[in-house]
Amino acid sequence: MSHTIGTPANSNVPKWVYQFGGGSADGAANERDLLGGKGANLAEMAAIGLPVPPGFTITTDVCSEFYQNDQTLPGDLKRQVEVALDHVGKTVMAEYGSVEAPLLVSVRSGARVSMPGMMDTILNLGLNDETVEGLAKRSGDRRFAYDSYRRFIQMYGSVVMGVAHDHFEDVLENFKNLNGFERDTDLSADDWSEIIDLYKELVIEHHGAPFPSDVHEQLWGAISAVFLSWHSRRAATYRKLHDFADDWGTAVNVQAMVFGNMGENSATGVAFTRNPATGENALYGEFLINAQGEDVVAGIRTPQPLTLAAKHEAGDNSPALEEVMPEAFAQFVDITKQLETHYRDCQDIEFTIQDGQLWMLQTRSGKRTTAAALKMAVEMANDGMISKEEAVLRIDCLALDQLLHPTLDPCAERKILTRGLPASPGAAVGQIVFDADRAEELAGEGKSVLLVRVETSPEDIHGMHAASGILTARGGMTSHAAVVARGMGRPCVSGAGTLKISAKEKTLAIGGDQFSEGDILTIDGSTGQVLAGEHPMRQAEMSGDFGVLMGWADEFRRMKVRANAETGRETSLALQFGCEGIGLCRTEHMFFEASRITAMREMILAHDEAGRRRALDKLLPMQRDDFVELFALMKGLPVTIRLLDPPLHEFLPHDRPEMEVLAEKIDLNVEDIEKRVSELNEFNPMLGHRGCRLAITYPEITQMQARAIFEAAIEVSKRDGATVHPEIMIPLIATKAEFDSLKVVIDETASTVFKEQDYTVSYDVGTMIELPRAALQAGDIAKSAQFFSFGTNDLTQTTFGLSRDDAAPILNHYTANGLLPIDPFVSIDQDGVGALVKLAAQAGRETQSDLKLGVCGEHGGDPASIAFFEEVGLDYVSCSPFRVPVARLACAQAHLNSKDKSASKA
Amino acid sequence: MSHTIGTPANSNVPKWVYQFGGGSADGAANERDLLGGKGANLAEMAAIGLPVPPGFTITTDVCSEFYQNDQTLPGDLKRQVEVALDHVGKTVMAEYGSVEAPLLVSVRSGARVSMPGMMDTILNLGLNDETVEGLAKRSGDRRFAYDSYRRFIQMYGSVVMGVAHDHFEDVLENFKNLNGFERDTDLSADDWSEIIDLYKELVIEHHGAPFPSDVHEQLWGAISAVFLSWHSRRAATYRKLHDFADDWGTAVNVQAMVFGNMGENSATGVAFTRNPATGENALYGEFLINAQGEDVVAGIRTPQPLTLAAKHEAGDNSPALEEVMPEAFAQFVDITKQLETHYRDCQDIEFTIQDGQLWMLQTRSGKRTTAAALKMAVEMANDGMISKEEAVLRIDCLALDQLLHPTLDPCAERKILTRGLPASPGAAVGQIVFDADRAEELAGEGKSVLLVRVETSPEDIHGMHAASGILTARGGMTSHAAVVARGMGRPCVSGAGTLKISAKEKTLAIGGDQFSEGDILTIDGSTGQVLAGEHPMRQAEMSGDFGVLMGWADEFRRMKVRANAETGRETSLALQFGCEGIGLCRTEHMFFEASRITAMREMILAHDEAGRRRALDKLLPMQRDDFVELFALMKGLPVTIRLLDPPLHEFLPHDRPEMEVLAEKIDLNVEDIEKRVSELNEFNPMLGHRGCRLAITYPEITQMQARAIFEAAIEVSKRDGATVHPEIMIPLIATKAEFDSLKVVIDETASTVFKEQDYTVSYDVGTMIELPRAALQAGDIAKSAQFFSFGTNDLTQTTFGLSRDDAAPILNHYTANGLLPIDPFVSIDQDGVGALVKLAAQAGRETQSDLKLGVCGEHGGDPASIAFFEEVGLDYVSCSPFRVPVARLACAQAHLNSKDKSASKA
């Protein structure tokens, strides 16, 4: 497979080849488009004077020329490559094709982004029957030289010449069988020499031509192979899937080989400039004498520490690099510092020492734990290495969640029974119980319990509160259990399909294992694991770095962060986490408590308005007290209270025994209750009699809720002297007429209460935008509504026509098969749901230029969604208390990124 | 209550008063804004020379001036009114305020549209203690004169002077009690005179000032009262509700009174220029000698026929107007002809003959039956009185439905048991049965049956087919029963909430009445009535006029009309009704037949793909035969076939006995079936695993359906030589990726079948747009889809977030309370759902300028919705077969109206 190399068209030929190494480079890191990612990075390292094995990059323009000219390489390329190759040889005191001091090179592809499907690497070009002897002499290791040679033939033969890899393996296996060898290390230099002869025959047999012994033929064959691999089927498919252009092309990198296994004065190793687990600012890493990179990774020999400090700390006896090669070590330490300063981040570095000479093979940003990332970012910013903005941008928002919940000790062994969905982060250990009442009872005795249910319903709320964690067999990431658990900050594993739960028998079977009430399990809501027995835990630590970084984040964000909270406990937690208001107080949650649900049920089961009013009169003082507590805690911060939202049947008992208990309590007969339950039953409750529709058919409920809000606001206002300004939110609005009719009820209640109490508080009445129709009519609705809060959970359900309770199997299939990039209940679907949010925000602001806009769906705590909300111009996001820090950071990042964007546009 | 009348500001004063009568008029019909509707119409009649009682109109400008100038009437108005009043008097040889020949006038309000809440009418102004005697003499009826006088005081006293009407009634009642009178007719002229004195005292007592005896004071008081009524609370509310501007103002009409009760030479009557029941072109009406208008209406005396012809036809002995007043009659006949010619429509006329002199009181377009409307329109167009376009525009599309279904004899007495919703038009008589199998059985024996169910489900389809009519206790206008019944053309009454049905006992209780299987009931699906026993029916008549008019309609429409049909029977019916294609073939309906459902269930219950494929292989030939039948019937007309749409659990049995039967049939155990049924159960099936989601998770179903379609198309194509071009429609698309992945499956199946059969047919693959996300992403989806069909049922459900199965109570409350103008499942919600349709249509056409667009939801047969679809530019509508003629007419009207609009814009 050879390609004609053209002759130069004129003297003013383009620069096709960029050299690097020997203390300088033609290119730099910002020339990725021309040099590819790898080439640009090698050039950058060389340019700052690091000892990079010298080499050169053939530009992506050559690739384009190659394809534009019928797979012919451009003229003058040959000359430029020869000049560069000569320079490489001189730098390492060797020569390509020389027998005495043979230069070996590697050939690698390198597009502007890394791309599977393209040719990766061919090592050891330049070896043939003569030069191998030179390598043997120079390295003093004949076996190493012949092993390198046979590996080269094998690699080049399959990648460039198209001889299947299996054939080479077969030859080797046969040879080993015939000679009674078990492992590759059993083979001597002469054995490898014999294998080489067999490989050469194999190549002639399958390729029809001999393996090239001419080192230049080897080189050009490899270069062409890289260019051809750009249009391989896999690479083309990958580009299509990622929307990468076909005309980007790939570069080719040719680089001198260096060897860490050329004797006791050679070594190879890896290092981090800072500790990737803790973030400590100390060199961290390991190395092996007389070894290659793969030996460090393979774990056959135990690597040695780099520094004396590390050696002493670990109580390690093996000598540190600092001791055995003090000069190379000192140079390396200097270089690591230089690299960190240059790249302004902790680096993950590969190096080789060949015969006492240090070579840097790779440097890249080092992966780190969230705790380490925090520490590094804060220290680097304090040291002036990076700006505070950069520090804020360096933290992975989602990973932050890890810090806020207790987690399983990562060092302890895990007895995994099964897996569900990681529905609410954090880990929990406890006795399993199968119903909410029992959970409350045992928790009351001071026990830690896990509530295990097929699925949870609003009636389980008190049990979920009492439990340390929740485990369900059904339901997705946005099922009732998941949403409520996240809201409460309870760890939760949902949809663990292999659980067989019998609530009646109080037993749980997982695979072959049987558990009964009181048995201890552990769940990890961050991974979805369900574990046997009690696993050791690590408590969340809010280090000083956390506080510092969050403070910086707060400086850089535009959007406010509120919390979704109903109880005093949640509200206090949210305040600790830095929330700036309550964005969603779901009043219905307040009715599920045992002491209240009876009055609520009485209201629902009443035969007429008078009966409903009697029951509502009982609920009024309880609801008012709830709001008094919230307003008092929030000390004048905004509180958005949503009127009753769920369908009424959610409050009613669903089985006969419960109905009997209720019948006795409220003096009704069971048949009446059964009848009412069946009347309230709906085909599609999500699309049924709920939200503002309840308030419209039963305005007395709204009157009671509005009264409770205003009375509470006045009480706190008078008592604490705080400015209480409630924001009353009407759910599930589809038309302006609905909103208007309820605003009248609220305003009338306000003026009645204000007159009664001879005291006035200001308040807003706004609406959820959670139905497509509301989004489409937002301009009209904004004529009456004083704020919008996007309910993106319901908006996603209706826009997609997909019930989140039923979506799990569908979405799993879709995301697994590339039909959706991500679960739209996790990150907002920008094209569809997002388009409605944008449209509504614009239309709303066109009507009322300072209309307050927020979001209170699950997306309010999702960083990708937050970036979108920043773009749309919302005023705040609201999320569950535990998500508040994540949201604060995400808002800051979103704002910094959007500022960057506008800056780069300008 | 008196208002200052200003003095003229300058000599060039505006014209405040428009006179009419005496053969001429200052105004005309097109001056509604200035003269109000009533004033303009009176002017029009007078202008064409009709004998209208003379009078004048004070313009709406005066009303505006009145309110702009602190409720002061403009200068010069007084003078203009006096001039006009004088002219009126001269025309009828009387004078306002004269004792010898007193002119009496009426004062009426009249805005540009009729508006409740405004002052209506005051009659007999000009009466006082002197003029009443003049009236007595002139009429020769003293009692009449005094009765008129007391009526005037009563009316004026309450409307203008604010004395409550009840007070007057009390005085009258007291008087009658004291004097032993029972009825008003017992009172003599002197009695009325006494009453008048009492009334005057009453006015002083309550108003604080005497009743005005000055006739000019009477007149100005009445005029001011009209203007003041413009801003009455009720009128203001009405304007707000209907978006009418406050500054329109009202006009005031002052008109001479004429009396049909001034002796044997006077008469009063009503007439239609053509027969309003049959449309026959013959004068039709009745009259009474010496009577007032209300006497004709009251029915105390029997009115006489107008013409000799009518008299003879009715076998009536009473003399016709033609006989008793031949001259007036002849004049009247001339005028009716003139009116019809002038207004170019059948007129409904009120007239009075006072002392031999004919006066026209009112003419308006005459209400008529649909049959009459058809006949009139066709005849008028044939006679050249109106254009064909006008003929087409004159027919009420919805009323056309009456003609297409058998109806109850309107003359027969109705024994109404209860009422439900008029869910599918037409009437049916039959034996009641309580399950689908029994319905099929009895129908098989040739009996007419009514299927009575609490609600229907897809499993009842065969029974609904077999039944003559369907009656349900639950479900709205778009419930399963209603939709399917309309599709099949079966009369249906749904949601008759008072029915107590026991399917087990096979009994039905309605109020106190008990019925059992086999008892005969009648339902009227056009009114929702449920009737006891057998009621006489009238069969639908497709008269020649119907065909002629539909032909004209077809000339004038742009949109095609297709039908929603699955069976051969429905398809044939749709073709008879003039459909031009099938817009929606719901393939799932084909699986509910008893012979197929077992294979379908086997497919659903299969444990793996192989099992599903085995069951699908059984379904393939059946499905192919279905399509062969459809393609053959449609003879090359387009056929859109929708892939399987409903959630699979709809096909499974839901009770234990049925499961047991099934278990035996397909060799599974009942527990497995029960488990699968429960697995497939969803919280919100509407938003669940259905539509394309089924096809994506079970591509083998799509393969089978596509194969059946292509094999059938090839078979018919080969056999009949017709061009069969199937349109395959994918339901419930939310993303382009879904569509693309299924298009691949369909295209692959096509090429396989084409290769097997060595025959190719062309086909399109398109999508339903029935989710908000699809509408929002239509531009993208149109890159792949070859047509869109708007599924506005589901689009309404998701856009409103309202399940149509659960919506009935909510929508009833909303429409009753003005929160929605109309059920959005009946007429498309243009602001919300319509906005999405428009957006998607535009975006789709931007991508593909000739993209075929249709609608196949229930709205496809609704005239108001069709007008919207015309505006949006859809290519066709598709509706149930019985709706096809309605849709054809509605499309024509929509197109004519839109042409009018654009013409008037130009």
Short mmCIF file of C-alpha atoms in Angstrom, two decimals, chain A residues 643 688-697 702 730-746 765-768 770-771 773-774 777 780-781 784, chain B residues 799-802 810-811 813-814 817-820 824:
data_model
loop_
_atom_site.label_atom_id
_atom_site.label_comp_id
_atom_site.label_asym_id
_atom_site.label_seq_id
_atom_site.Cartn_x
_atom_site.Cartn_y
_atom_site.Cartn_z
CA LEU A 643 -52.34 26.27 46.73
CA GLY A 688 -57.50 15.22 35.96
CA HIS A 689 -59.27 17.16 38.66
CA ARG A 690 -56.34 18.83 40.41
CA GLY A 691 -54.47 22.10 40.68
CA CYS A 692 -56.52 25.20 40.10
CA ARG A 693 -59.38 23.02 38.94
CA LEU A 694 -59.90 21.96 42.56
CA ALA A 695 -59.76 25.55 43.71
CA ILE A 696 -62.29 26.57 41.07
CA THR A 697 -64.80 23.86 41.91
CA THR A 702 -58.81 28.49 48.47
CA ILE A 730 -51.89 29.03 41.71
CA PRO A 731 -51.05 25.65 40.17
CA LEU A 732 -52.00 24.10 36.83
CA ILE A 733 -53.32 27.22 35.13
CA ALA A 734 -54.27 26.69 31.48
CA THR A 735 -56.20 29.91 30.86
CA LYS A 736 -56.16 33.46 32.10
CA ALA A 737 -59.82 33.10 33.07
CA GLU A 738 -58.92 30.41 35.59
CA PHE A 739 -56.29 32.64 37.11
CA ASP A 740 -58.55 35.66 37.23
CA SER A 741 -61.40 33.81 38.87
CA LEU A 742 -59.11 32.58 41.67
CA LYS A 743 -57.32 35.89 42.08
CA VAL A 744 -60.72 37.39 42.91
CA VAL A 745 -61.22 34.80 45.66
CA ILE A 746 -57.76 35.48 47.10
CA VAL A 765 -50.51 36.34 43.33
CA GLY A 766 -48.75 34.42 40.61
CA THR A 767 -48.96 31.17 38.76
CA MET A 768 -47.15 28.00 37.93
CA GLU A 770 -46.61 23.91 33.94
CA LEU A 771 -48.95 23.24 31.05
CA ARG A 773 -51.21 26.02 27.09
CA ALA A 774 -50.10 28.28 29.91
CA GLN A 777 -50.70 32.00 26.57
CA ASP A 780 -52.05 36.97 28.26
CA ILE A 781 -51.70 35.40 31.70
CA SER A 784 -52.97 39.30 35.67
CA THR B 799 -51.77 21.07 25.86
CA PHE B 800 -54.49 21.58 28.45
CA GLY B 801 -53.16 18.84 30.72
CA LEU B 802 -56.68 17.47 30.75
CA ILE B 810 -64.45 19.97 34.90
CA LEU B 811 -65.46 21.17 31.45
CA HIS B 813 -68.27 23.54 35.29
CA TYR B 814 -65.98 25.67 33.12
CA ASN B 817 -69.29 29.44 34.49
CA GLY B 818 -67.78 31.22 31.53
CA LEU B 819 -64.23 29.97 32.18
CA LEU B 820 -64.17 28.44 28.70
CA PRO B 824 -62.12 22.34 23.62
#
